[in-house]
Tab-separated table of C-alpha atoms in Angstrom:
chain	number	residue	atom	x	y	z
N	1	MET	CA	0.000	0.000	0.000
N	2	LEU	CA	1.175	3.526	-0.842
N	3	LEU	CA	0.153	6.249	1.624
N	4	THR	CA	0.755	9.903	0.833
N	5	GLY	CA	0.499	13.171	2.763
N	6	THR	CA	2.597	15.190	5.171
N	7	VAL	CA	4.605	12.456	6.889
N	8	VAL	CA	5.525	13.030	10.539
N	9	ALA	CA	8.071	10.249	10.748
N	10	ASP	CA	9.113	11.090	14.316
N	11	SER	CA	9.498	14.098	16.601
N	12	GLU	CA	12.325	15.490	14.475
N	13	THR	CA	11.456	14.445	10.915
N	14	VAL	CA	8.616	15.875	8.825
N	15	LEU	CA	8.231	15.355	5.071
N	16	GLN	CA	5.813	17.996	3.827
N	17	ASP	CA	4.921	16.142	0.619
N	18	GLY	CA	5.829	12.649	1.632
N	19	ALA	CA	4.863	9.049	1.166
N	20	VAL	CA	5.069	5.718	2.971
N	21	VAL	CA	5.073	2.301	1.335
N	22	VAL	CA	3.842	-0.672	3.361
N	23	SER	CA	4.570	-4.273	2.440
N	24	GLY	CA	3.192	-6.995	4.677
N	25	ASP	CA	3.570	-5.928	8.309
N	26	ARG	CA	6.545	-3.627	7.665
N	27	ILE	CA	7.305	-0.197	6.284
N	28	GLU	CA	9.157	-0.740	3.007
N	29	ALA	CA	9.969	2.841	2.089
N	30	VAL	CA	9.645	6.415	3.378
N	31	GLY	CA	10.371	9.379	1.154
N	32	LEU	CA	9.097	12.100	-1.120
N	33	ARG	CA	5.719	11.588	-2.707
N	34	ALA	CA	6.778	12.171	-6.322
N	35	GLU	CA	9.568	9.614	-6.134
N	36	LEU	CA	7.623	6.868	-4.395
N	37	GLU	CA	4.467	7.360	-6.484
N	38	SER	CA	6.568	6.713	-9.573
N	39	GLN	CA	8.436	3.784	-8.072
N	40	TYR	CA	5.319	2.094	-6.610
N	41	ALA	CA	2.727	3.061	-9.207
N	42	ASP	CA	1.091	-0.363	-9.067
N	43	HIS	CA	0.362	-0.178	-5.325
N	44	GLU	CA	-3.021	0.614	-3.824
N	45	HIS	CA	-2.894	4.327	-3.032
N	46	GLN	CA	-4.593	6.248	-0.228
N	47	SER	CA	-3.981	9.893	0.636
N	48	TYR	CA	-4.461	11.691	3.947
N	49	ASP	CA	-3.426	15.168	5.007
N	50	VAL	CA	-1.121	14.008	7.807
N	51	LEU	CA	0.462	10.587	8.384
N	52	LEU	CA	2.073	9.734	11.713
N	53	PRO	CA	3.142	6.687	13.711
N	54	GLY	CA	0.339	5.135	15.716
N	55	LEU	CA	0.022	6.587	19.196
N	56	VAL	CA	0.717	4.448	22.249
N	57	GLY	CA	-1.588	4.453	25.281
N	58	GLY	CA	0.911	3.856	28.067
N	59	HIS	CA	-1.736	3.099	30.715
N	60	ILE	CA	-5.313	2.175	29.785
N	61	HIS	CA	-8.290	0.499	31.457
N	62	SER	CA	-10.308	-0.700	28.464
N	63	VAL	CA	-12.689	-2.820	30.550
N	64	GLN	CA	-13.823	0.199	32.559
N	65	SER	CA	-15.459	1.608	29.419
N	66	LEU	CA	-18.975	0.745	30.604
N	67	GLY	CA	-18.397	2.989	33.640
N	68	ARG	CA	-17.783	6.218	31.767
N	69	GLY	CA	-19.276	9.043	33.847
N	70	ILE	CA	-20.414	6.983	36.861
N	71	ALA	CA	-17.995	8.478	39.398
N	72	ASP	CA	-17.289	12.093	38.529
N	73	ASP	CA	-16.061	14.557	41.181
N	74	THR	CA	-14.819	11.867	43.575
N	75	GLU	CA	-11.537	11.407	45.482
N	76	LEU	CA	-9.329	8.548	44.279
N	77	LEU	CA	-9.867	5.872	46.942
N	78	ASP	CA	-13.592	6.672	47.191
N	79	TRP	CA	-13.760	6.593	43.382
N	80	LEU	CA	-12.003	3.243	43.332
N	81	PHE	CA	-13.634	1.419	46.251
N	82	ASP	CA	-17.132	2.917	46.066
N	83	TYR	CA	-17.622	2.860	42.303
N	84	ILE	CA	-14.983	1.285	40.069
N	85	LEU	CA	-14.191	-1.925	41.924
N	86	PRO	CA	-17.903	-2.686	42.485
N	87	MET	CA	-18.495	-2.128	38.787
N	88	GLU	CA	-15.643	-4.457	37.802
N	89	ALA	CA	-16.832	-7.092	40.275
N	90	SER	CA	-20.312	-7.003	38.759
N	91	LEU	CA	-19.287	-7.460	35.125
N	92	THR	CA	-20.226	-10.731	33.478
N	93	ALA	CA	-17.971	-12.313	30.896
N	94	ALA	CA	-20.161	-10.913	28.111
N	95	GLU	CA	-20.078	-7.431	29.611
N	96	MET	CA	-16.300	-7.592	30.012
N	97	GLU	CA	-15.935	-8.497	26.350
N	98	VAL	CA	-18.127	-5.630	25.198
N	99	ALA	CA	-16.383	-3.184	27.529
N	100	ALA	CA	-12.989	-4.192	26.124
N	101	LYS	CA	-14.240	-3.952	22.551
N	102	LEU	CA	-15.650	-0.502	23.251
N	103	GLY	CA	-12.316	0.655	24.658
N	104	TYR	CA	-10.303	-0.764	21.766
N	105	LEU	CA	-12.767	0.649	19.263
N	106	GLU	CA	-12.415	4.124	20.748
N	107	MET	CA	-8.639	3.886	20.567
N	108	ILE	CA	-8.586	2.632	16.979
N	109	GLU	CA	-10.975	5.387	15.927
N	110	SER	CA	-8.840	8.078	17.596
N	111	GLY	CA	-5.348	7.022	16.541
N	112	THR	CA	-4.049	4.807	19.355
N	113	THR	CA	-2.638	1.634	17.831
N	114	THR	CA	-0.886	0.178	20.908
N	115	CYS	CA	-2.049	0.087	24.522
N	116	ILE	CA	-0.695	-1.119	27.839
N	117	ASP	CA	-3.971	-2.331	29.239
N	118	HIS	CA	-4.787	-2.946	32.902
N	119	LEU	CA	-7.733	-5.365	32.747
N	120	SER	CA	-9.663	-6.791	35.715
N	121	VAL	CA	-9.503	-9.852	37.932
N	122	ALA	CA	-12.029	-12.031	36.090
N	123	HIS	CA	-12.812	-12.798	32.460
N	124	ALA	CA	-9.466	-11.501	31.154
N	125	ASP	CA	-9.668	-13.997	28.285
N	126	ARG	CA	-12.520	-11.973	26.817
N	127	ALA	CA	-10.351	-8.862	26.556
N	128	PHE	CA	-7.490	-10.773	24.922
N	129	GLU	CA	-9.891	-12.214	22.370
N	130	ALA	CA	-11.440	-8.788	21.757
N	131	ALA	CA	-8.014	-7.250	21.161
N	132	GLY	CA	-7.166	-10.007	18.751
N	133	GLU	CA	-10.426	-9.598	16.861
N	134	ILE	CA	-10.274	-5.827	16.452
N	135	GLY	CA	-6.573	-5.898	15.569
N	136	ILE	CA	-5.081	-3.469	18.080
N	137	ARG	CA	-1.554	-4.014	19.406
N	138	GLY	CA	-1.410	-4.392	23.164
N	139	VAL	CA	0.318	-5.466	26.336
N	140	LEU	CA	-2.522	-6.832	28.446
N	141	GLY	CA	-2.735	-8.341	31.889
N	142	LYS	CA	-5.209	-9.850	34.308
N	143	VAL	CA	-5.369	-7.880	37.571
N	144	LEU	CA	-4.135	-9.432	40.827
N	145	MET	CA	-5.790	-8.467	44.131
N	146	ASP	CA	-5.314	-10.614	47.237
N	147	GLN	CA	-6.102	-8.158	50.060
N	148	ARG	CA	-8.385	-5.173	50.774
N	149	SER	CA	-10.588	-6.097	47.849
N	150	PRO	CA	-14.357	-6.549	47.532
N	151	ASP	CA	-16.122	-9.828	46.930
N	152	GLY	CA	-15.821	-10.802	43.297
N	153	LEU	CA	-12.293	-9.409	43.005
N	154	LEU	CA	-10.474	-10.825	46.032
N	155	GLU	CA	-8.447	-13.913	45.122
N	156	GLU	CA	-6.192	-16.357	46.884
N	157	THR	CA	-2.593	-15.391	46.093
N	158	GLN	CA	-1.417	-18.548	44.372
N	159	ALA	CA	-4.649	-18.918	42.418
N	160	ALA	CA	-4.198	-15.402	41.024
N	161	LEU	CA	-0.613	-16.120	40.010
N	162	ASP	CA	-1.566	-19.472	38.494
N	163	GLU	CA	-4.304	-17.866	36.400
N	164	SER	CA	-1.855	-15.212	35.250
N	165	GLU	CA	0.564	-17.920	34.152
N	166	ARG	CA	-2.175	-19.714	32.225
N	167	LEU	CA	-2.948	-16.504	30.369
N	168	ILE	CA	0.742	-15.933	29.638
N	169	GLN	CA	1.020	-19.380	28.116
N	170	GLN	CA	-2.082	-18.824	26.025
N	171	TYR	CA	-1.732	-15.219	24.858
N	172	HIS	CA	1.834	-13.923	25.221
N	173	GLY	CA	3.021	-13.465	21.633
N	174	ALA	CA	-0.412	-14.247	20.171
N	175	TYR	CA	-1.861	-12.763	16.988
N	176	ASN	CA	1.447	-12.510	15.153
N	177	ASP	CA	3.043	-11.090	18.320
N	178	ARG	CA	0.658	-8.140	18.375
N	179	ILE	CA	-0.493	-9.178	21.837
N	180	ARG	CA	1.897	-9.613	24.747
N	181	TYR	CA	1.468	-10.068	28.464
N	182	ALA	CA	2.147	-7.898	31.502
N	183	VAL	CA	1.719	-9.326	34.988
N	184	THR	CA	-0.635	-6.782	36.525
N	185	PRO	CA	-0.998	-6.333	40.295
N	186	ARG	CA	-3.501	-3.549	40.864
N	187	PHE	CA	-1.369	-1.629	43.361
N	188	ALA	CA	0.482	-2.205	46.614
N	189	VAL	CA	-2.593	-1.407	48.715
N	190	SER	CA	-4.504	-4.391	47.338
N	191	CYS	CA	-1.602	-6.827	46.982
N	192	SER	CA	0.288	-8.693	49.684
N	193	GLU	CA	4.050	-9.022	49.798
N	194	ALA	CA	3.740	-12.639	48.676
N	195	CYS	CA	1.680	-11.550	45.695
N	196	LEU	CA	4.118	-8.824	44.638
N	197	ARG	CA	7.154	-11.071	44.981
N	198	GLY	CA	5.275	-13.730	43.040
N	199	VAL	CA	4.664	-11.224	40.265
N	200	ARG	CA	8.397	-10.694	39.851
N	201	GLU	CA	9.100	-14.424	39.840
N	202	LEU	CA	6.435	-14.998	37.214
N	203	ALA	CA	7.606	-12.192	34.929
N	204	ASP	CA	11.190	-13.461	35.116
N	205	LYS	CA	10.060	-16.914	34.033
N	206	TYR	CA	8.920	-15.793	30.549
N	207	ASP	CA	10.899	-13.814	27.994
N	208	GLY	CA	9.330	-10.483	27.125
N	209	VAL	CA	6.638	-10.518	29.807
N	210	ARG	CA	6.387	-7.156	31.550
N	211	ILE	CA	4.998	-5.864	34.853
N	212	HIS	CA	2.373	-3.106	34.941
N	213	THR	CA	0.908	-1.513	38.053
N	214	HIS	CA	-0.135	1.762	39.677
N	215	ALA	CA	2.215	3.641	41.973
N	216	SER	CA	2.172	6.796	44.097
N	217	GLU	CA	-0.925	8.214	42.472
N	218	ASN	CA	-2.425	9.619	45.635
N	219	GLN	CA	-1.132	10.637	49.071
N	220	SER	CA	-3.636	8.427	50.898
N	221	GLU	CA	-2.337	5.439	48.949
N	222	ILE	CA	1.236	6.278	49.971
N	223	GLU	CA	0.286	6.585	53.628
N	224	THR	CA	-1.440	3.197	53.536
N	225	VAL	CA	1.627	1.536	52.026
N	226	LYS	CA	3.854	3.214	54.597
N	227	GLU	CA	1.660	1.973	57.460
N	228	ASP	CA	1.815	-1.557	56.013
N	229	THR	CA	5.519	-1.711	55.178
N	230	GLY	CA	7.341	1.176	56.837
N	231	MET	CA	8.457	2.338	53.386
N	232	ARG	CA	7.403	4.844	50.782
N	233	ASN	CA	5.709	3.296	47.784
N	234	ILE	CA	8.550	3.221	45.234
N	235	HIS	CA	11.011	1.901	47.797
N	236	TRP	CA	8.554	-0.863	48.695
N	237	LEU	CA	8.027	-1.795	45.049
N	238	ASP	CA	11.795	-1.845	44.576
N	239	GLU	CA	12.170	-4.066	47.647
N	240	VAL	CA	9.767	-6.686	46.256
N	241	GLY	CA	11.203	-6.543	42.731
N	242	LEU	CA	8.710	-4.309	40.970
N	243	THR	CA	11.178	-1.880	39.410
N	244	GLY	CA	13.353	-2.359	36.349
N	245	GLU	CA	13.407	-2.069	32.578
N	246	ASP	CA	10.456	-4.458	32.258
N	247	VAL	CA	8.246	-2.484	34.686
N	248	VAL	CA	5.679	0.187	33.809
N	249	LEU	CA	4.437	2.292	36.739
N	250	ALA	CA	1.352	4.393	36.098
N	251	HIS	CA	1.113	7.892	37.598
N	252	CYS	CA	4.082	8.346	40.000
N	253	VAL	CA	2.643	11.708	41.059
N	254	TRP	CA	4.032	11.784	44.600
N	255	THR	CA	7.670	10.712	44.636
N	256	ASP	CA	10.540	12.129	46.642
N	257	GLU	CA	14.174	12.593	45.623
N	258	SER	CA	15.270	9.136	46.731
N	259	GLU	CA	12.402	7.443	44.902
N	260	ARG	CA	13.201	9.283	41.686
N	261	GLU	CA	16.778	8.090	41.984
N	262	VAL	CA	15.486	4.515	42.189
N	263	LEU	CA	13.334	4.972	39.093
N	264	ALA	CA	16.270	6.377	37.135
N	265	GLU	CA	18.833	3.828	38.342
N	266	THR	CA	16.578	0.841	37.613
N	267	GLY	CA	15.347	1.999	34.197
N	268	THR	CA	11.723	1.783	35.323
N	269	HIS	CA	9.184	3.278	32.907
N	270	VAL	CA	6.647	5.868	34.096
N	271	THR	CA	3.316	6.589	32.438
N	272	HIS	CA	1.948	10.099	32.894
N	273	CYS	CA	-1.876	10.339	32.982
N	274	PRO	CA	-2.555	14.094	33.248
N	275	SER	CA	-6.320	14.184	32.705
N	276	SER	CA	-6.948	11.462	35.273
N	277	ASN	CA	-4.621	13.111	37.777
N	278	MET	CA	-6.438	16.425	37.347
N	279	LYS	CA	-9.939	14.959	37.455
N	280	LEU	CA	-9.249	12.969	40.621
N	281	ALA	CA	-7.257	15.884	42.082
N	282	SER	CA	-4.348	13.515	42.640
N	283	GLY	CA	-1.724	16.121	41.830
N	284	ILE	CA	0.812	16.921	39.113
N	285	ALA	CA	3.465	14.350	38.276
N	286	PRO	CA	6.992	15.816	38.076
N	287	VAL	CA	7.419	14.840	34.437
N	288	TRP	CA	9.944	17.605	33.769
N	289	ASP	CA	12.162	16.148	36.512
N	290	TYR	CA	11.728	12.566	35.348
N	291	ARG	CA	12.776	13.545	31.839
N	292	ASP	CA	15.808	15.456	33.125
N	293	ARG	CA	16.894	12.289	34.956
N	294	GLY	CA	16.601	10.174	31.820
N	295	ILE	CA	13.525	8.274	33.021
N	296	ASN	CA	11.417	7.066	30.111
N	297	VAL	CA	7.991	8.723	30.370
N	298	ALA	CA	5.020	7.583	28.287
N	299	ILE	CA	1.517	9.075	28.183
N	300	GLY	CA	-1.734	7.324	29.088
N	301	ASN	CA	-5.413	8.184	29.322
N	302	ASP	CA	-6.101	5.861	32.275
N	303	GLY	CA	-9.758	4.725	32.223
N	304	PRO	CA	-12.982	6.214	30.851
N	305	PRO	CA	-14.460	6.743	34.362
N	306	CYS	CA	-11.617	9.094	35.331
N	307	ASN	CA	-10.900	10.886	32.070
N	308	ASN	CA	-13.636	10.443	30.401
N	309	THR	CA	-12.087	9.742	27.003
N	310	LEU	CA	-9.410	7.548	25.470
N	311	ASP	CA	-8.459	10.244	22.958
N	312	ALA	CA	-4.630	10.368	23.032
N	313	PHE	CA	-4.510	13.729	21.266
N	314	THR	CA	-6.355	15.339	24.153
N	315	GLU	CA	-3.892	13.704	26.539
N	316	MET	CA	-0.885	15.097	24.663
N	317	ARG	CA	-2.251	18.620	24.996
N	318	GLN	CA	-2.956	18.176	28.704
N	319	ALA	CA	0.471	16.650	29.340
N	320	SER	CA	2.256	19.672	27.934
N	321	LEU	CA	0.081	22.410	29.389
N	322	LEU	CA	0.027	20.928	32.881
N	323	GLN	CA	3.818	20.887	33.136
N	324	LYS	CA	4.090	24.444	31.843
N	325	VAL	CA	1.706	25.849	34.437
N	326	ASP	CA	3.206	23.722	37.201
N	327	GLN	CA	6.703	25.050	36.512
N	328	LEU	CA	5.565	28.530	35.411
N	329	ASP	CA	7.820	27.935	32.432
N	330	PRO	CA	6.417	27.886	28.883
N	331	THR	CA	9.563	26.216	27.532
N	332	VAL	CA	9.112	22.880	29.330
N	333	THR	CA	7.550	19.900	27.514
N	334	PRO	CA	7.465	21.381	23.991
N	335	ALA	CA	5.354	19.730	21.292
N	336	ALA	CA	8.179	17.593	19.896
N	337	GLU	CA	8.974	16.144	23.329
N	338	ILE	CA	5.320	15.389	24.043
N	339	PHE	CA	4.904	13.718	20.649
N	340	GLU	CA	7.917	11.526	21.424
N	341	MET	CA	6.358	10.555	24.759
N	342	ALA	CA	3.127	9.527	23.012
N	343	THR	CA	4.885	7.462	20.344
N	344	ARG	CA	8.470	6.242	20.755
N	345	ASN	CA	8.551	6.422	24.557
N	346	GLY	CA	5.273	4.530	24.769
N	347	ALA	CA	6.651	1.839	22.472
N	348	LYS	CA	9.716	1.493	24.722
N	349	ALA	CA	7.493	1.156	27.785
N	350	ALA	CA	5.430	-1.503	26.016
N	351	GLY	CA	8.582	-3.382	25.063
N	352	PHE	CA	8.048	-3.293	21.288
N	353	GLU	CA	11.149	-2.677	19.209
N	354	GLU	CA	10.936	-0.909	15.840
N	355	LEU	CA	7.719	0.831	16.807
N	356	GLY	CA	6.743	4.434	17.488
N	357	ALA	CA	8.210	6.036	14.362
N	358	ILE	CA	7.772	5.746	10.598
N	359	ARG	CA	11.050	4.209	9.465
N	360	GLU	CA	12.027	1.715	6.800
N	361	GLY	CA	11.917	-1.827	8.128
N	362	TRP	CA	9.875	-0.889	11.198
N	363	ARG	CA	6.424	-2.197	12.105
N	364	ALA	CA	3.666	-0.693	9.980
N	365	ASP	CA	1.532	1.023	12.633
N	366	ILE	CA	0.375	4.218	10.924
N	367	VAL	CA	-2.386	6.765	11.464
N	368	GLY	CA	-3.818	9.218	8.927
N	369	LEU	CA	-5.578	12.491	9.752
N	370	ASP	CA	-7.643	14.882	7.656
N	371	THR	CA	-7.209	18.605	8.263
N	372	THR	CA	-8.990	19.897	5.151
N	373	ASP	CA	-11.728	22.423	5.962
N	374	LEU	CA	-10.846	22.113	9.655
N	375	THR	CA	-10.948	25.591	11.167
N	376	ARG	CA	-8.639	24.758	14.075
N	377	ALA	CA	-6.063	23.504	11.565
N	378	THR	CA	-6.059	26.805	9.688
N	379	PRO	CA	-3.412	28.028	9.122
N	380	LEU	CA	-1.195	25.031	9.749
N	381	HIS	CA	2.217	26.586	10.371
N	382	ASP	CA	3.691	23.690	12.355
N	383	VAL	CA	2.315	20.162	12.068
N	384	LEU	CA	3.778	18.965	15.398
N	385	SER	CA	2.193	21.932	17.152
N	386	HIS	CA	-1.109	21.064	15.529
N	387	LEU	CA	-0.934	17.400	16.553
N	388	VAL	CA	-0.183	18.180	20.191
N	389	PHE	CA	-2.213	21.317	20.811
N	390	ALA	CA	-5.101	21.351	18.304
N	391	ALA	CA	-5.820	17.920	16.850
N	392	HIS	CA	-8.616	15.692	18.131
N	393	GLY	CA	-9.112	11.963	17.859
N	394	ASP	CA	-12.105	12.663	15.634
N	395	ASP	CA	-9.674	13.923	12.969
N	396	VAL	CA	-8.311	10.398	12.484
N	397	ARG	CA	-9.554	8.780	9.283
N	398	PHE	CA	-7.087	5.923	8.813
N	399	THR	CA	-5.582	3.410	11.236
N	400	MET	CA	-3.167	0.613	10.367
N	401	VAL	CA	-1.612	-1.930	12.741
N	402	ASP	CA	0.975	-4.465	11.543
N	403	GLY	CA	0.141	-3.519	7.970
N	404	ASN	CA	-3.529	-4.378	8.521
N	405	VAL	CA	-6.026	-1.622	7.794
N	406	LEU	CA	-8.336	-1.341	10.812
N	407	MET	CA	-10.003	1.897	9.698
N	408	GLU	CA	-10.010	3.711	6.369
N	409	HIS	CA	-11.792	6.915	5.447
N	410	GLY	CA	-13.303	6.895	8.926
N	411	ASP	CA	-14.889	3.433	8.709
N	412	VAL	CA	-13.683	0.627	10.996
N	413	THR	CA	-13.087	-2.510	8.930
N	414	THR	CA	-12.526	-5.270	11.488
N	415	ILE	CA	-15.607	-5.012	13.667
N	416	ASP	CA	-19.188	-3.724	13.507
N	417	ALA	CA	-18.670	-0.473	15.381
N	418	ASP	CA	-22.359	0.423	15.526
N	419	ALA	CA	-23.211	-2.962	17.038
N	420	VAL	CA	-20.520	-2.593	19.706
N	421	ARG	CA	-21.760	0.866	20.672
N	422	SER	CA	-25.363	-0.311	20.778
N	423	ARG	CA	-24.610	-3.298	23.031
N	424	ALA	CA	-22.362	-1.225	25.276
N	425	SER	CA	-25.014	1.452	25.687
N	426	THR	CA	-27.642	-1.114	26.647
N	427	MET	CA	-25.378	-2.973	29.048
N	428	GLY	CA	-24.059	0.190	30.668
N	429	LEU	CA	-27.484	1.628	31.326
N	430	GLU	CA	-28.728	-1.671	32.777
N	431	MET	CA	-25.952	-1.955	35.370
N	432	ASP	CA	-27.181	-1.846	38.985
N	433	LEU	CA	-24.212	-1.328	41.282
N	434	GLU	CA	-25.809	-0.370	44.585
N	435	ASP	CA	-25.440	-3.755	46.355
N	436	GLU	CA	-21.864	-4.191	45.150
N	437	ARG	CA	-21.064	-0.624	46.196
N	438	LYS	CA	-22.316	-1.127	49.759
N	439	SER	CA	-20.302	-4.330	50.123
N	440	ALA	CA	-17.127	-2.732	48.781
N	441	GLN	CA	-17.396	0.246	51.140
N	442	GLU	CA	-16.987	-2.112	54.086
N	443	GLN	CA	-13.535	-3.143	52.825
N	444	LYS	CA	-12.162	0.269	51.959
N	445	PRO	CA	-8.637	0.806	53.384
């Protein structure tokens, strides 16, 4: 396939009248439009105003999609224990599948081609199958919770680890290696020491398996961990083996100097979720400091109940503006740096090589946007500025993963999008969470 338009190959390379040639699951050529149109005249040709590498959602909760808007204006632990965990506990296998499909559909439609997805305790198979069907690239994991968890989510430690291993054996490397596994403890508050140490042992047992959890999102969470362990959160995670180049920690809002040193020294990845952190009033992650220390920082939307969108373009804008106002410095987190965080840095966090840029020989994950007749794209002086500060997910008209076209000219090709939205709407509106909510409140830390 021959794709033409302004090609944003990476944060430093823009071809104003460019082209990309895709052969199989790889990018065969990147160059000027006139040259490649002549050389590949026999290829199917599609044209979009802007072509860019697929965006990477560095921390996502696809299966929370049915809970969009159910817990607005709520503090983190109340939000989690009074609303989100009861909702997850109540989901049937069919509802989990539809919720995952809805999340993946939203990402595909808005330009996210890879996600690091924090699922739930039960029915994780349904999300893996949904990801495989729709064609998204992802690092997925069943959630582990063996303490301070409501009925329906609380598991015996070894049973949770055993189920995780079964899923690794079944899905890690599945779908032409589009889908990989991350062992996924929810967070230190809901996981015992035995569970966390078991997570490290399990990840070490399989090549390429990662670890994905939440850390230091909220001050109440940190105080709970300190009461349990005598340590601050990052130090505790380091003690039990949950730092390193195969670990992705979501949020990391409240870290001190010594914890940041640990993150840098161990090569641990951090995912910044600005909209979620603002909406839950968790605080502002010190992204500028992490970047100065060489810590790899990706960008994530978190979940629909705390965002309320999985639009990665919105998240790029928020990520930049929040750091600028926090530091009272308009020069921090410029557009090029933010774009790198949403593409190449996210790919590094996910553990996928040759991903996150449009380069010859790399994986063919490409997104196409239309800007024609778009008032907020007029005039378009700087395409990177537009992508970070003005573009919306609705501008995406083309999405390709592994050379497979998942959406073209705005129409999803791998799944009946209208049917997914219809089922999700019906299921979401029929959910009755009051009994689950009352039960979960009794176990709040």
